[in-house]
Coordinates of C-alpha atoms in Angstrom, one line a residue:
Chain E
M72 CA -12.0 30.0 104.9
R73 CA -14.5 32.2 103.2
S74 CA -14.1 35.8 102.4
A75 CA -16.1 38.4 104.3
E76 CA -18.2 39.1 101.2
S77 CA -19.0 35.5 100.6
A78 CA -19.9 35.0 104.3
S79 CA -22.3 37.9 104.1
S80 CA -24.0 36.4 101.0
T81 CA -24.3 33.1 102.7
R82 CA -25.9 34.7 105.7
R83 CA -28.3 36.6 103.6
D84 CA -29.3 33.5 101.6
L85 CA -29.5 31.3 104.7
F86 CA -31.7 33.7 106.7
G87 CA -33.7 34.6 103.6
L88 CA -34.4 30.9 103.0
L89 CA -35.4 30.2 106.6
A90 CA -37.5 33.4 106.8
C91 CA -39.4 32.5 103.6
A92 CA -39.9 28.9 104.8
R93 CA -41.3 30.1 108.1
L94 CA -43.6 32.8 106.7
T95 CA -45.0 30.3 104.2
A96 CA -45.3 27.6 106.9
F97 CA -47.4 30.1 108.9
E98 CA -49.8 30.6 106.0
W99 CA -50.3 26.9 105.3
R100 CA -50.6 25.8 108.9
A101 CA -53.1 28.6 109.5
A102 CA -55.1 27.5 106.5
D103 CA -55.0 23.9 107.8
A104 CA -56.3 25.2 111.1
G105 CA -59.1 26.9 109.2
R106 CA -60.1 23.7 107.6
A107 CA -59.9 21.6 110.7
T108 CA -63.3 20.6 111.9
S109 CA -62.7 20.4 115.7
Y110 CA -61.7 23.2 118.0
E111 CA -58.9 21.0 119.4
D112 CA -57.3 20.5 116.0
K113 CA -57.7 24.2 115.1
V114 CA -55.9 25.1 118.2
V115 CA -53.0 22.6 117.7
L116 CA -52.4 23.8 114.2
G117 CA -53.0 27.5 115.1
R118 CA -50.3 27.2 117.8
L119 CA -47.9 25.7 115.2
A120 CA -48.8 28.5 112.8
V121 CA -48.1 31.2 115.4
G122 CA -44.8 29.6 116.3
A123 CA -43.7 29.7 112.6
F124 CA -44.7 33.4 112.4
T125 CA -42.8 34.3 115.5
Q126 CA -39.7 32.6 114.1
F127 CA -40.2 34.4 110.8
E128 CA -40.3 37.7 112.7
R129 CA -36.9 37.0 114.4
L130 CA -35.2 36.1 111.1
R131 CA -36.7 39.2 109.4
D132 CA -35.4 41.4 112.2
R133 CA -31.9 39.9 111.9
L134 CA -31.9 40.6 108.1
V135 CA -33.0 44.2 108.8
E136 CA -30.1 44.5 111.4
L137 CA -27.7 43.3 108.7
G138 CA -28.9 46.1 106.4
V139 CA -30.6 43.6 104.1
D140 CA -34.1 44.1 102.7
P141 CA -35.9 41.1 104.0
W142 CA -38.2 40.7 101.0
D143 CA -35.3 40.8 98.6
A144 CA -33.6 38.1 100.7
M145 CA -36.7 35.9 100.7
R146 CA -37.9 36.4 97.2
P147 CA -35.5 33.9 95.5
F148 CA -37.0 31.1 97.6
Q149 CA -40.7 31.9 97.3
E150 CA -41.3 29.8 94.2
A151 CA -39.6 26.6 95.4
I152 CA -41.1 26.8 98.9
G153 CA -44.6 27.6 97.5
E154 CA -44.4 24.6 95.2
F155 CA -43.5 22.3 98.0
H156 CA -46.7 23.4 99.7
E157 CA -48.8 23.4 96.5
H158 CA -47.7 19.8 95.9
S159 CA -48.4 18.6 99.4
R160 CA -51.9 19.6 100.5
P161 CA -52.9 17.6 103.5
A162 CA -56.3 15.9 103.3
D163 CA -56.9 16.2 107.1
T164 CA -55.4 17.3 110.4
V165 CA -53.3 14.2 110.9
E166 CA -51.7 14.6 107.5
A167 CA -51.2 18.3 108.3
L168 CA -49.4 17.4 111.6
T169 CA -47.3 14.7 109.7
K170 CA -46.3 17.5 107.3
V171 CA -45.2 19.8 110.1
Y172 CA -43.2 16.9 111.7
V173 CA -41.5 15.8 108.4
A174 CA -40.8 19.3 107.0
D175 CA -39.4 20.7 110.3
S176 CA -37.2 17.7 110.8
I177 CA -35.8 18.0 107.3
L178 CA -35.1 21.7 107.9
A179 CA -33.3 20.7 111.1
D180 CA -31.3 18.1 109.2
F181 CA -30.2 20.7 106.7
Y182 CA -29.2 22.9 109.5
V183 CA -27.1 20.1 111.1
A184 CA -25.4 19.6 107.7
A185 CA -24.8 23.4 107.3
A186 CA -23.9 24.3 110.9
G187 CA -20.2 23.5 110.6
E188 CA -19.8 25.9 107.6
V189 CA -21.1 29.1 109.1
D190 CA -19.7 31.5 111.7
A191 CA -20.9 31.3 115.4
E192 CA -23.2 34.3 115.1
T193 CA -25.0 33.0 112.1
R194 CA -25.3 29.6 113.9
A195 CA -26.9 31.3 116.9
V196 CA -29.5 33.0 114.8
V197 CA -30.4 29.8 113.0
E198 CA -30.5 27.9 116.3
E199 CA -32.8 30.5 117.8
S200 CA -35.1 30.4 114.7
M201 CA -35.5 26.6 115.3
A202 CA -35.8 26.9 119.1
D203 CA -39.6 26.6 119.3
S204 CA -39.3 23.3 117.4
G205 CA -39.6 21.6 120.8
H206 CA -43.0 20.6 119.5
A207 CA -41.3 17.8 117.5
E208 CA -41.5 15.5 120.5
L209 CA -45.2 16.2 121.1
L210 CA -46.0 15.7 117.4
A211 CA -44.1 12.4 117.3
E212 CA -46.0 11.3 120.4
R213 CA -49.4 12.1 118.9
L214 CA -48.6 10.6 115.5
R215 CA -47.2 7.4 117.1
A216 CA -50.4 7.0 119.1
A217 CA -52.6 7.6 116.0
A218 CA -50.5 5.0 114.0
D219 CA -50.6 2.4 116.8
A220 CA -54.4 2.7 117.1
D221 CA -55.1 2.3 113.4
P222 CA -52.8 0.2 111.1
R223 CA -54.6 1.5 107.9
L224 CA -53.9 5.1 109.0
A225 CA -50.3 4.2 109.7
S226 CA -50.0 2.9 106.2
R227 CA -51.6 6.0 104.7
L228 CA -49.4 8.3 106.7
G229 CA -46.3 6.4 105.8
L230 CA -47.1 6.9 102.1
W231 CA -47.9 10.6 102.7
A232 CA -44.6 11.1 104.6
R233 CA -42.7 9.5 101.7
R234 CA -44.4 11.9 99.3
L235 CA -43.5 14.8 101.5
V236 CA -39.8 13.9 101.7
G237 CA -39.7 13.4 97.9
E238 CA -41.3 16.8 97.4
A239 CA -39.0 18.5 99.9
L240 CA -35.8 17.0 98.4
S241 CA -37.0 18.0 94.9
Q242 CA -37.4 21.6 95.9
A243 CA -34.2 21.6 97.9
N244 CA -32.4 20.4 94.8
T245 CA -33.9 23.4 92.8
I246 CA -32.7 25.8 95.6
A247 CA -29.2 24.2 95.7
G248 CA -29.0 24.5 91.9
D249 CA -29.9 28.2 92.1
R250 CA -27.9 29.3 95.1
A251 CA -24.2 28.4 95.1
T252 CA -24.0 29.9 98.6
L253 CA -26.3 27.3 100.0
A254 CA -25.0 24.4 97.9
A255 CA -21.6 25.2 99.4
L256 CA -23.0 24.8 102.9
V257 CA -23.8 21.1 102.6
G258 CA -20.2 20.1 102.4
E259 CA -17.7 18.7 99.9
E260 CA -19.6 15.6 99.2
G261 CA -22.3 17.8 97.7
V262 CA -26.1 17.8 97.6
E263 CA -26.5 14.0 96.8
A264 CA -24.6 13.0 99.9
M265 CA -26.7 15.3 102.1
F266 CA -29.9 13.9 100.5
G267 CA -28.8 10.4 101.4
C268 CA -28.2 11.5 104.9
V269 CA -31.6 13.2 105.1
L270 CA -33.3 10.1 103.8
D271 CA -31.6 7.9 106.3
R272 CA -32.7 10.2 109.1
H273 CA -36.2 10.4 107.7
T274 CA -36.5 6.6 107.6
A275 CA -35.2 6.3 111.2
R276 CA -37.8 9.0 112.3
M277 CA -40.6 7.1 110.6
R278 CA -39.7 3.9 112.4
T279 CA -39.7 5.8 115.7
I280 CA -43.3 6.8 115.2
N281 CA -44.2 3.4 113.8
L282 CA -44.9 4.5 110.3
R283 CA -43.6 2.3 107.5
D284 CA -41.4 4.2 105.1
Chain Z
M228 CA -76.9 42.6 142.3
R229 CA -76.5 39.2 140.6
S230 CA -76.4 35.9 142.2
A231 CA -73.1 33.9 142.2
E232 CA -74.6 31.4 139.8
S233 CA -75.7 34.0 137.4
A234 CA -72.3 35.8 137.6
S235 CA -70.6 32.5 136.8
S236 CA -72.9 32.0 133.7
T237 CA -72.2 35.5 132.6
R238 CA -68.5 35.0 132.9
R239 CA -68.6 31.8 131.0
D240 CA -70.7 33.3 128.1
L241 CA -68.6 36.5 128.0
F242 CA -65.3 34.6 127.9
G243 CA -66.7 32.0 125.5
L244 CA -67.9 34.7 123.1
L245 CA -64.6 36.6 123.2
A246 CA -62.6 33.4 122.8
C247 CA -64.7 32.3 119.8
A248 CA -64.4 35.7 118.3
R249 CA -60.6 35.7 118.7
L250 CA -60.0 32.2 117.4
T251 CA -62.2 32.9 114.4
A252 CA -60.5 36.3 113.7
F253 CA -57.2 34.4 113.7
E254 CA -58.4 32.1 111.0
W255 CA -59.8 34.8 108.8
R256 CA -56.9 37.2 109.2
A257 CA -54.4 34.4 108.5
A258 CA -56.4 33.5 105.3
D259 CA -56.4 37.2 104.3
A260 CA -52.6 37.1 104.9
G261 CA -52.4 34.1 102.6
R262 CA -54.3 35.9 99.9
A263 CA -52.2 39.1 100.2
T264 CA -49.9 39.5 97.2
S265 CA -47.1 41.5 98.8
Y266 CA -44.8 40.4 101.7
E267 CA -45.5 43.6 103.5
D268 CA -49.3 43.0 103.5
K269 CA -48.8 39.3 104.4
V270 CA -46.8 40.4 107.5
V271 CA -49.2 43.1 108.7
L272 CA -52.2 40.7 108.5
G273 CA -50.1 37.8 109.9
R274 CA -49.2 39.9 112.9
L275 CA -52.8 40.8 113.5
A276 CA -53.7 37.0 113.2
V277 CA -51.0 36.1 115.7
G278 CA -52.3 38.8 118.1
A279 CA -55.8 37.4 117.9
F280 CA -54.6 33.8 118.5
T281 CA -52.6 34.9 121.6
Q282 CA -55.7 36.6 123.0
F283 CA -57.7 33.5 122.3
E284 CA -55.2 31.4 124.3
R285 CA -55.5 33.7 127.3
L286 CA -59.3 33.5 127.3
R287 CA -59.2 29.7 126.9
D288 CA -56.8 29.4 129.8
R289 CA -59.1 31.5 132.0
L290 CA -62.0 29.3 131.1
V291 CA -60.0 26.2 132.0
E292 CA -59.1 27.8 135.3
L293 CA -62.8 28.4 136.0
G294 CA -63.4 24.7 135.4
V295 CA -65.3 25.3 132.2
D296 CA -64.7 23.3 129.0
P297 CA -63.6 26.0 126.6
W298 CA -65.1 24.4 123.6
D299 CA -68.5 24.1 125.3
A300 CA -68.3 27.8 126.2
M301 CA -67.4 28.8 122.7
R302 CA -69.7 26.6 120.7
P303 CA -72.9 28.7 121.1
F304 CA -71.3 31.6 119.3
Q305 CA -69.6 29.7 116.5
E306 CA -72.4 30.0 114.0
A307 CA -73.1 33.8 114.5
I308 CA -69.4 34.7 114.4
G309 CA -68.8 32.4 111.4
E310 CA -71.7 34.0 109.5
F311 CA -70.3 37.5 110.2
H312 CA -67.1 36.4 108.5
E313 CA -68.8 34.5 105.7
H314 CA -70.8 37.6 104.8
S315 CA -67.9 39.9 104.9
R316 CA -65.1 38.6 102.8
P317 CA -62.6 41.3 102.0
A318 CA -61.7 41.8 98.4
D319 CA -58.1 43.0 99.2
T320 CA -55.8 43.9 102.0
V321 CA -57.1 47.4 102.6
E322 CA -60.6 45.9 103.0
A323 CA -59.2 43.3 105.3
L324 CA -57.5 46.0 107.4
T325 CA -60.7 48.0 107.5
K326 CA -62.5 44.9 108.7
V327 CA -60.0 44.4 111.6
Y328 CA -60.4 48.1 112.6
V329 CA -64.2 48.1 112.4
A330 CA -64.8 44.7 114.1
D331 CA -62.3 45.2 116.9
S332 CA -63.7 48.7 117.6
I333 CA -67.2 47.3 117.9
L334 CA -66.0 44.6 120.2
A335 CA -64.4 47.3 122.3
D336 CA -67.7 49.3 122.3
F337 CA -69.5 46.3 123.5
Y338 CA -67.1 45.9 126.2
V339 CA -67.5 49.5 127.3
A340 CA -71.2 48.9 127.5
A341 CA -70.8 45.7 129.5
A342 CA -67.9 46.7 131.8
G343 CA -70.1 48.3 134.4
E344 CA -72.1 45.1 134.8
V345 CA -69.4 42.6 135.6
D346 CA -67.1 42.0 138.6
A347 CA -63.6 43.4 138.7
E348 CA -61.9 40.1 138.0
T349 CA -64.0 39.5 134.9
R350 CA -63.3 43.0 133.8
A351 CA -59.5 42.4 134.2
V352 CA -59.6 39.3 132.0
V353 CA -61.6 41.1 129.3
E354 CA -59.3 44.1 129.4
E355 CA -56.3 41.8 129.1
S356 CA -57.8 40.1 126.1
M357 CA -58.2 43.4 124.4
A358 CA -54.8 44.7 125.4
D359 CA -53.0 44.0 122.2
S360 CA -55.6 46.1 120.3
G361 CA -53.1 49.0 120.5
H362 CA -52.9 48.3 116.8
A363 CA -56.1 50.3 116.3
E364 CA -54.1 53.6 116.2
L365 CA -51.7 52.2 113.6
L366 CA -54.6 50.9 111.5
A367 CA -56.5 54.2 111.7
E368 CA -53.3 55.9 110.5
R369 CA -52.8 53.6 107.6
L370 CA -56.5 53.7 106.5
R371 CA -56.6 57.5 106.8
A372 CA -53.5 57.8 104.6
A373 CA -55.0 55.4 102.0
A374 CA -58.3 57.3 102.0
D375 CA -56.7 60.7 101.7
A376 CA -54.6 59.6 98.7
D377 CA -57.5 58.2 96.8
P378 CA -61.1 59.5 97.1
R379 CA -62.5 56.6 95.1
L380 CA -60.9 54.2 97.6
A381 CA -62.3 56.3 100.4
S382 CA -65.7 55.9 99.0
R383 CA -65.4 52.2 98.5
L384 CA -64.1 51.7 102.0
G385 CA -66.9 53.8 103.5
L386 CA -69.5 51.5 101.9
W387 CA -67.5 48.4 103.0
A388 CA -67.3 49.7 106.6
R389 CA -71.1 50.3 106.6
R390 CA -71.7 46.7 105.4
L391 CA -69.4 45.4 108.1
V392 CA -71.1 47.3 110.9
G393 CA -74.5 46.2 109.6
E394 CA -73.4 42.5 109.5
A395 CA -71.8 42.8 113.0
L396 CA -75.0 44.3 114.5
S397 CA -77.1 41.7 112.8
Q398 CA -75.0 38.8 114.4
A399 CA -74.9 40.7 117.7
N400 CA -78.7 40.8 117.7
T401 CA -78.8 37.0 117.1
I402 CA -76.4 36.4 120.0
A403 CA -78.3 38.8 122.4
G404 CA -81.5 37.0 121.5
D405 CA -79.9 33.6 122.3
R406 CA -78.0 34.5 125.5
A407 CA -80.0 36.3 128.2
T408 CA -76.7 36.6 130.2
L409 CA -75.1 38.8 127.5
A410 CA -78.3 40.8 126.7
A411 CA -78.4 41.6 130.4
L412 CA -74.9 43.1 130.2
V413 CA -75.8 45.9 127.8
G414 CA -77.9 47.7 130.4
E415 CA -81.5 48.5 131.1
E416 CA -82.1 50.4 127.8
G417 CA -81.5 47.1 126.0
V418 CA -79.9 46.0 122.8
E419 CA -81.4 48.8 120.6
A420 CA -79.9 51.5 122.8
M421 CA -76.5 49.9 122.7
F422 CA -76.8 49.5 118.9
G423 CA -77.5 53.2 118.6
C424 CA -74.5 54.0 120.7
V425 CA -72.3 51.6 118.6
L426 CA -73.5 53.2 115.4
D427 CA -72.7 56.7 116.7
R428 CA -69.2 55.7 117.7
H429 CA -68.7 53.9 114.4
T430 CA -69.7 57.1 112.5
A431 CA -67.4 59.2 114.5
R432 CA -64.5 56.7 113.9
M433 CA -65.2 56.7 110.1
R434 CA -64.9 60.5 110.2
T435 CA -61.6 60.4 112.0
I436 CA -60.1 58.3 109.2
N437 CA -61.8 60.4 106.5
L438 CA -64.2 57.7 105.3
R439 CA -67.7 58.8 104.5
D440 CA -70.2 56.7 106.4

């Protein structure tokens, strides 16, 4: 049982992390949309960017309601999240879509690991901030079709996804090292156990869309 | 009185132009958000980008309802609109916000000039696609405050706004030359008369926000 003060720090860090992740995802997805050469691709990536921004706004509003300065809550995560994106620049739209699929799924995994440790209200905010992620099914569908049609692409995307998961776990490790509040959320077995679980789920997802991990 | 066929071409070109303008504005505003150095600026520009994308989606959906391929309707305007943005890259957030204010106001002027020439249903779609532009007041407020606080900035922004309006009219001229449907919308006095009107309104707006034209 956590103290009220510790619950409030946890909430602040959790919402700050997710808000920073969503705002940054908006920027990178929008930039990927800008680089896309067809209107169709621009619009798919633009929609994903808009979804991320709307989720960011919800989280920001909840931080403000809690009396927390949203920028102060987000700032500790800016560098790690920025580095994840800097180190994973998609070469084309299909890599950009794979990145959305992989990164959003890992965020969801993290949430599953953390959900048991937070109060019901916090859980509701996080769930709401992930609600638009119904696009995961559509993305999986599209990536599976692309992989099935072209084995060389499937192999390239498999390698790309592995790089993404490695980069995500590396930055997650930095964040967990910096923020005891968040490290505490992933359970008694600690960060390594959660990483094992994330990797297992990632491998299973890659199989579902016919990418070799 | 126009024929049904000509009314349908006009609608297609008008919605195609606006859809292309909105999707492109999304990309550039989002890129400006990405370049902004403070969270506050990122979020203001991100919100404007999201507004432009939502308006694009409405116009695209109306084109689809009319049985028109939206990309085909947008493509004729891609080059002129792209060049407007290429030739007007903001140096910082206040220039980016000035650009949103100037460009959206000119689009609104064009609409005022064209509104009398289209049927009520078309007018309703265009009005809806401009509805979120309620941000104009907020932008004007913010730019006026910035100009009042710093005369050198006011002078820089005045020059910047003049460049923007020149670039916008130059691309509008290209579009009017290419699309007789749209040239016909701006009335019997022709494109020059409309440009005079746009320039007068622009000058009046610049005075309102204390920028010298």
